[in-house]
CSV table of C-alpha atoms in Angstrom, one decimal:
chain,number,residue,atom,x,y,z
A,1,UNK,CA,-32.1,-22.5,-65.9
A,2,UNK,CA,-33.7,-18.7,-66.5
A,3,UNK,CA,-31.9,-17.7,-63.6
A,4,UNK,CA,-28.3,-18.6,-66.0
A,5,UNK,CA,-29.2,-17.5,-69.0
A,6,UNK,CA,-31.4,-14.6,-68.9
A,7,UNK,CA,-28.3,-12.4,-69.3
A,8,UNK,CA,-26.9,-13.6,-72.3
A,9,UNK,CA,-29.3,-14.7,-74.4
A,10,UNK,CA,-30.3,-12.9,-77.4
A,11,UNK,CA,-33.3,-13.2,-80.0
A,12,UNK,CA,-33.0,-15.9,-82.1
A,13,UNK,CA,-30.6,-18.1,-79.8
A,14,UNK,CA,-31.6,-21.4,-79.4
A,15,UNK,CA,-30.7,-22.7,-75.6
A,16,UNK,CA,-31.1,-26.4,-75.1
A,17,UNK,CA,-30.2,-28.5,-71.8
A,18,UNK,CA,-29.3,-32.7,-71.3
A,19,UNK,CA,-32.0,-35.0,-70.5
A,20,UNK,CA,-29.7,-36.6,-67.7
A,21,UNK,CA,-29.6,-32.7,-66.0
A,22,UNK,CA,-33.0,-31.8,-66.2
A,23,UNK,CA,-34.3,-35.4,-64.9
A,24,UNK,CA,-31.7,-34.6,-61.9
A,25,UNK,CA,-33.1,-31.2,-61.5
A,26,UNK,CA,-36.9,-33.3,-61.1
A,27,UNK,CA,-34.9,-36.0,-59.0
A,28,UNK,CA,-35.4,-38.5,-61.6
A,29,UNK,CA,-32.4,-40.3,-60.3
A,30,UNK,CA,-31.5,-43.6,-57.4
A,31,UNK,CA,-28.7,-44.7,-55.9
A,32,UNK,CA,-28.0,-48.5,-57.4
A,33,UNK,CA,-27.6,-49.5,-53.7
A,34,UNK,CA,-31.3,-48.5,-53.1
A,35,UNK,CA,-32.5,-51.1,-55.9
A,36,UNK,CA,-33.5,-54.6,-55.0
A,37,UNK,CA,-31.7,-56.7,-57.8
A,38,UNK,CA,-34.2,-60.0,-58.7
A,39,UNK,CA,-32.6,-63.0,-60.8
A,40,UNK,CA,-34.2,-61.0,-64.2
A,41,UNK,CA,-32.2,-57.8,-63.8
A,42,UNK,CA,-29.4,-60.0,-63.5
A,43,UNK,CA,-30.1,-62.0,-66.6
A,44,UNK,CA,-31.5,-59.7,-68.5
A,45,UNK,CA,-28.9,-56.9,-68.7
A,46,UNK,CA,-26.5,-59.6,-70.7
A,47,UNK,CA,-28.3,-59.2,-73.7
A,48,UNK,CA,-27.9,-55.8,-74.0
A,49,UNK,CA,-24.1,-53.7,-75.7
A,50,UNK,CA,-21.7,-52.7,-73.0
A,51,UNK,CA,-22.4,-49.5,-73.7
A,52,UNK,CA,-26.1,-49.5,-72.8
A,53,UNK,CA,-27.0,-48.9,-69.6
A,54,UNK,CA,-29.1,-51.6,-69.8
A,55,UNK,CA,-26.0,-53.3,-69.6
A,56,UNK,CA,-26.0,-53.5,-65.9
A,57,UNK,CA,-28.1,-54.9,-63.5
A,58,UNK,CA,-28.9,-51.7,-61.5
A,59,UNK,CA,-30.2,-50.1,-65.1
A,60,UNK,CA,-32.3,-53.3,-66.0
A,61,UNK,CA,-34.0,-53.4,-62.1
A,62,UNK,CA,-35.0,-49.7,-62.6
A,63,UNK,CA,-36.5,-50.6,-66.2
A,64,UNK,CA,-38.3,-53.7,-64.6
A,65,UNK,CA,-39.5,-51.6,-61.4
A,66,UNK,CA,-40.7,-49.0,-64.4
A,67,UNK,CA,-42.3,-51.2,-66.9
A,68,UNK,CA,-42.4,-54.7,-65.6
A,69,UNK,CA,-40.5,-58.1,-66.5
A,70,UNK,CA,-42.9,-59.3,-68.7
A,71,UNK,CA,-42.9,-56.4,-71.0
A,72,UNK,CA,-39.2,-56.4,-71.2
A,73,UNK,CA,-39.1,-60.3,-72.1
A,74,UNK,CA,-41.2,-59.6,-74.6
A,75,UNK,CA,-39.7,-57.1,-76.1
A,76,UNK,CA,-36.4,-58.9,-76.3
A,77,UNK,CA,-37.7,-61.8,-77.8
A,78,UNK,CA,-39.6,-59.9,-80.6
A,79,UNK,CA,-37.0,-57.0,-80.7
A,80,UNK,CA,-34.6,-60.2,-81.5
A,81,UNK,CA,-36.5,-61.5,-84.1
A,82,UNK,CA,-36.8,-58.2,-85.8
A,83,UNK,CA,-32.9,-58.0,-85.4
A,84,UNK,CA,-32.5,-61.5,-87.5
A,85,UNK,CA,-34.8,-60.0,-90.5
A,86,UNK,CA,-32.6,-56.6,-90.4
A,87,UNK,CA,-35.0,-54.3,-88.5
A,88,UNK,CA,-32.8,-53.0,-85.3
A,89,UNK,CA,-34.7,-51.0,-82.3
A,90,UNK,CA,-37.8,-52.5,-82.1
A,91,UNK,CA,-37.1,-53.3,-78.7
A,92,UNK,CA,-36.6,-49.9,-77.7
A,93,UNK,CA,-40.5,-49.2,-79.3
A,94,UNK,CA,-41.9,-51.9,-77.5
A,95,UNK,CA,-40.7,-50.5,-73.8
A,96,UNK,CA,-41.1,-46.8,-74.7
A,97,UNK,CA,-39.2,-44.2,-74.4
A,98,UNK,CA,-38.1,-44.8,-70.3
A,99,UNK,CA,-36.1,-47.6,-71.7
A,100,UNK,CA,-34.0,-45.1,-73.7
A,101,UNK,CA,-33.5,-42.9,-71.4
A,102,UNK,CA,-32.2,-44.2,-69.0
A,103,UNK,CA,-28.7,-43.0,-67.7
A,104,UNK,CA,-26.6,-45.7,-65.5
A,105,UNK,CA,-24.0,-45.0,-63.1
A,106,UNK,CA,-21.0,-43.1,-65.0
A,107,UNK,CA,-23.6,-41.9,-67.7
A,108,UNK,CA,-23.7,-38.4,-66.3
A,109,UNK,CA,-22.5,-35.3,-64.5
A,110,UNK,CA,-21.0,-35.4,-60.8
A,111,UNK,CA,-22.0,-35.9,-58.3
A,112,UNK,CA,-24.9,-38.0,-60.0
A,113,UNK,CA,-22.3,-40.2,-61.5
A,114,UNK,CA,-23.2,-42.7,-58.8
A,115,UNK,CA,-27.1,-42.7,-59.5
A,116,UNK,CA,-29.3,-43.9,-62.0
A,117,UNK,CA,-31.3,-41.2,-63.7
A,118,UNK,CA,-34.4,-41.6,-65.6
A,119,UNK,CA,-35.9,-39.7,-68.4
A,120,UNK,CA,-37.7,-36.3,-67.8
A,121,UNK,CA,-40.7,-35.2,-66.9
A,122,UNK,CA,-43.1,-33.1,-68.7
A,123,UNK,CA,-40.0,-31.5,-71.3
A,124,UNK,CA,-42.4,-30.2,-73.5
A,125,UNK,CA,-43.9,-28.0,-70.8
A,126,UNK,CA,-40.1,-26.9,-69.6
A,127,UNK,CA,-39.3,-26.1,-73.1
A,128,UNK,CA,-42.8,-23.7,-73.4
A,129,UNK,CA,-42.4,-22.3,-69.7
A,130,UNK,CA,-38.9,-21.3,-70.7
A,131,UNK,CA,-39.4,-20.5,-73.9
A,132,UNK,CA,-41.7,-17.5,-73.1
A,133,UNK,CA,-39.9,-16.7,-70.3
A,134,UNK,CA,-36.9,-16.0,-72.1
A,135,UNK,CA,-38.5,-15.2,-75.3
A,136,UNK,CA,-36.0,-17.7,-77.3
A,137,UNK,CA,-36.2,-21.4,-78.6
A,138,UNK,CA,-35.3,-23.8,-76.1
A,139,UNK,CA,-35.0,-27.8,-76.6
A,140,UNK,CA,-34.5,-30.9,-74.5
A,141,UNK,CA,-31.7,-33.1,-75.9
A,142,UNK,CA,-30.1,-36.6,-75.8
A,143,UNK,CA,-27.1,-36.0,-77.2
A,144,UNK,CA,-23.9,-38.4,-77.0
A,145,UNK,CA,-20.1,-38.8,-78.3
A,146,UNK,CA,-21.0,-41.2,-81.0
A,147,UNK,CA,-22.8,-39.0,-83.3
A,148,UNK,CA,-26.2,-39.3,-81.6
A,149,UNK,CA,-28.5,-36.6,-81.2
A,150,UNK,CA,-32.1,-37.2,-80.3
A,151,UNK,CA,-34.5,-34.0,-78.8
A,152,UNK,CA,-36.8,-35.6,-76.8
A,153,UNK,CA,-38.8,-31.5,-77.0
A,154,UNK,CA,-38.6,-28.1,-78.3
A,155,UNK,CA,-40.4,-25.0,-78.0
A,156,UNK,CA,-40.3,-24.7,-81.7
A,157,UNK,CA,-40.0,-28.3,-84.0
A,158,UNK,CA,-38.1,-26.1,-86.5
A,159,UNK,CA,-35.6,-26.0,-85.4
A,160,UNK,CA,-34.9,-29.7,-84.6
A,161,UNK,CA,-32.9,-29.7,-87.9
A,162,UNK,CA,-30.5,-27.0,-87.0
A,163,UNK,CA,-30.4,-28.9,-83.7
A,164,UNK,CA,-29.0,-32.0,-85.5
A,165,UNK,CA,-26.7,-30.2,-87.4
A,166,UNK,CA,-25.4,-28.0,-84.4
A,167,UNK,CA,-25.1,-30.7,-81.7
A,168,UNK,CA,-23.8,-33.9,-83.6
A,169,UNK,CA,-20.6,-32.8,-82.7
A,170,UNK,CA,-21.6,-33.3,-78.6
A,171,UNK,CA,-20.4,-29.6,-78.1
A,172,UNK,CA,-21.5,-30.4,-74.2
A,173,UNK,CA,-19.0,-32.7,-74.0
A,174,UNK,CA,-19.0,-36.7,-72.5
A,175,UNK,CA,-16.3,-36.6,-70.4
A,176,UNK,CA,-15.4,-34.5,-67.5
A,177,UNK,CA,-16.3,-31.1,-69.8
A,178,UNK,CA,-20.0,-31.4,-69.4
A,179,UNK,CA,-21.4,-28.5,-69.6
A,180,UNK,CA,-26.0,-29.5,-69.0
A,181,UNK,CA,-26.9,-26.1,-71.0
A,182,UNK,CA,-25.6,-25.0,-75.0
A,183,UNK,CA,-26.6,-22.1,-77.1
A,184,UNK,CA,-26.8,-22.0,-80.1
A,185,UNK,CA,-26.6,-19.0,-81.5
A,186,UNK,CA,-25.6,-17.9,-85.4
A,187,UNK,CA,-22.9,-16.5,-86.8
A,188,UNK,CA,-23.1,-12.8,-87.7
């Protein structure tokens, strides 16, 4: 990533990358034919949105292989009584944050659009390594097309506002525009 944007940066940018790319560039990420799908992954991924990619069987095995089946029961069955009393995500903070971040086939850039890809590791210490490096503010994101934007680390937490603001938008792009690294830089 320095190797991209030493060049162009300038002081006071703010250079942030996709979960999904930097988990790939850790090789966070499994073919779904290299899983071993039990009856739970099967089951399990029914309760979940389409759009999750706990949705599917290959992204439910690689949650139980991660955290266990009993966990994940668990926190279904309390995550759905929370839902009933109006309190939504509580399954999500039962299982952590692997459960989140977890990126099923389709879910990110090719060629990886046929693998799995877990969360990061260690993106507080890539966003400090990089950040001196380069001398700039740099942030890991989880940003989607529906108005999501979560950063899972930052060099500098003050700017996690301005990285709301600047990112809701999904400037990166969810189709075939991805683009793993933005800068955010301000307007003179």
């Amino acid at each position: 990533m320095v190797e991209y944007c030493k060049g162009i940066v300038e002081k006071n940018d703010i250079l942030t990358i996709g979960e999904s790319p930097l988990a790939i560039m850790q090789n966070r990420y499994i073919s779904p034919q290299n899983l071993d799908y039990s009856f739970f992954s099967k089951a399990l991924c029914y309760f979940f949105h389409p759009t999750s990619s706990l949705a599917t069987a290959c992204g439910m095995q690689l949650l139980i292989n991660r955290i266990g089946v009993t966990r994940i029961t668990f926190a279904l069955i309390v995550g759905f009584l929370f839902k009933l009393v109006g309190i939504k995500g509580m399954f999500y903070r039962l299982t952590g944050s692997e459960s989140s971040l977890i990126d099923d086939i389709s879910g990110t850039v090719t060629p990886y659009d046929k693998s799995i890809v877990m969360g990061p590791l260690n993106a507080d210490l890539f966003c400090k390594e990089v950040s001196n490096y380069l001398n700039i503010d740099v942030a890991v994101v989880d940003v989607n097309d529906l108005g999501g934007v979560k950063v899972l680390a930052s060099s500098n937490k003050k700017v996690n506002k301005i990285l709301k603001r600047n990112l809701i938008s999904n400037p990166a792009g969810n189709g075939d525009e991805k683009t793993p690294i933005v800068l955010i830089r301000e307007k003179k």
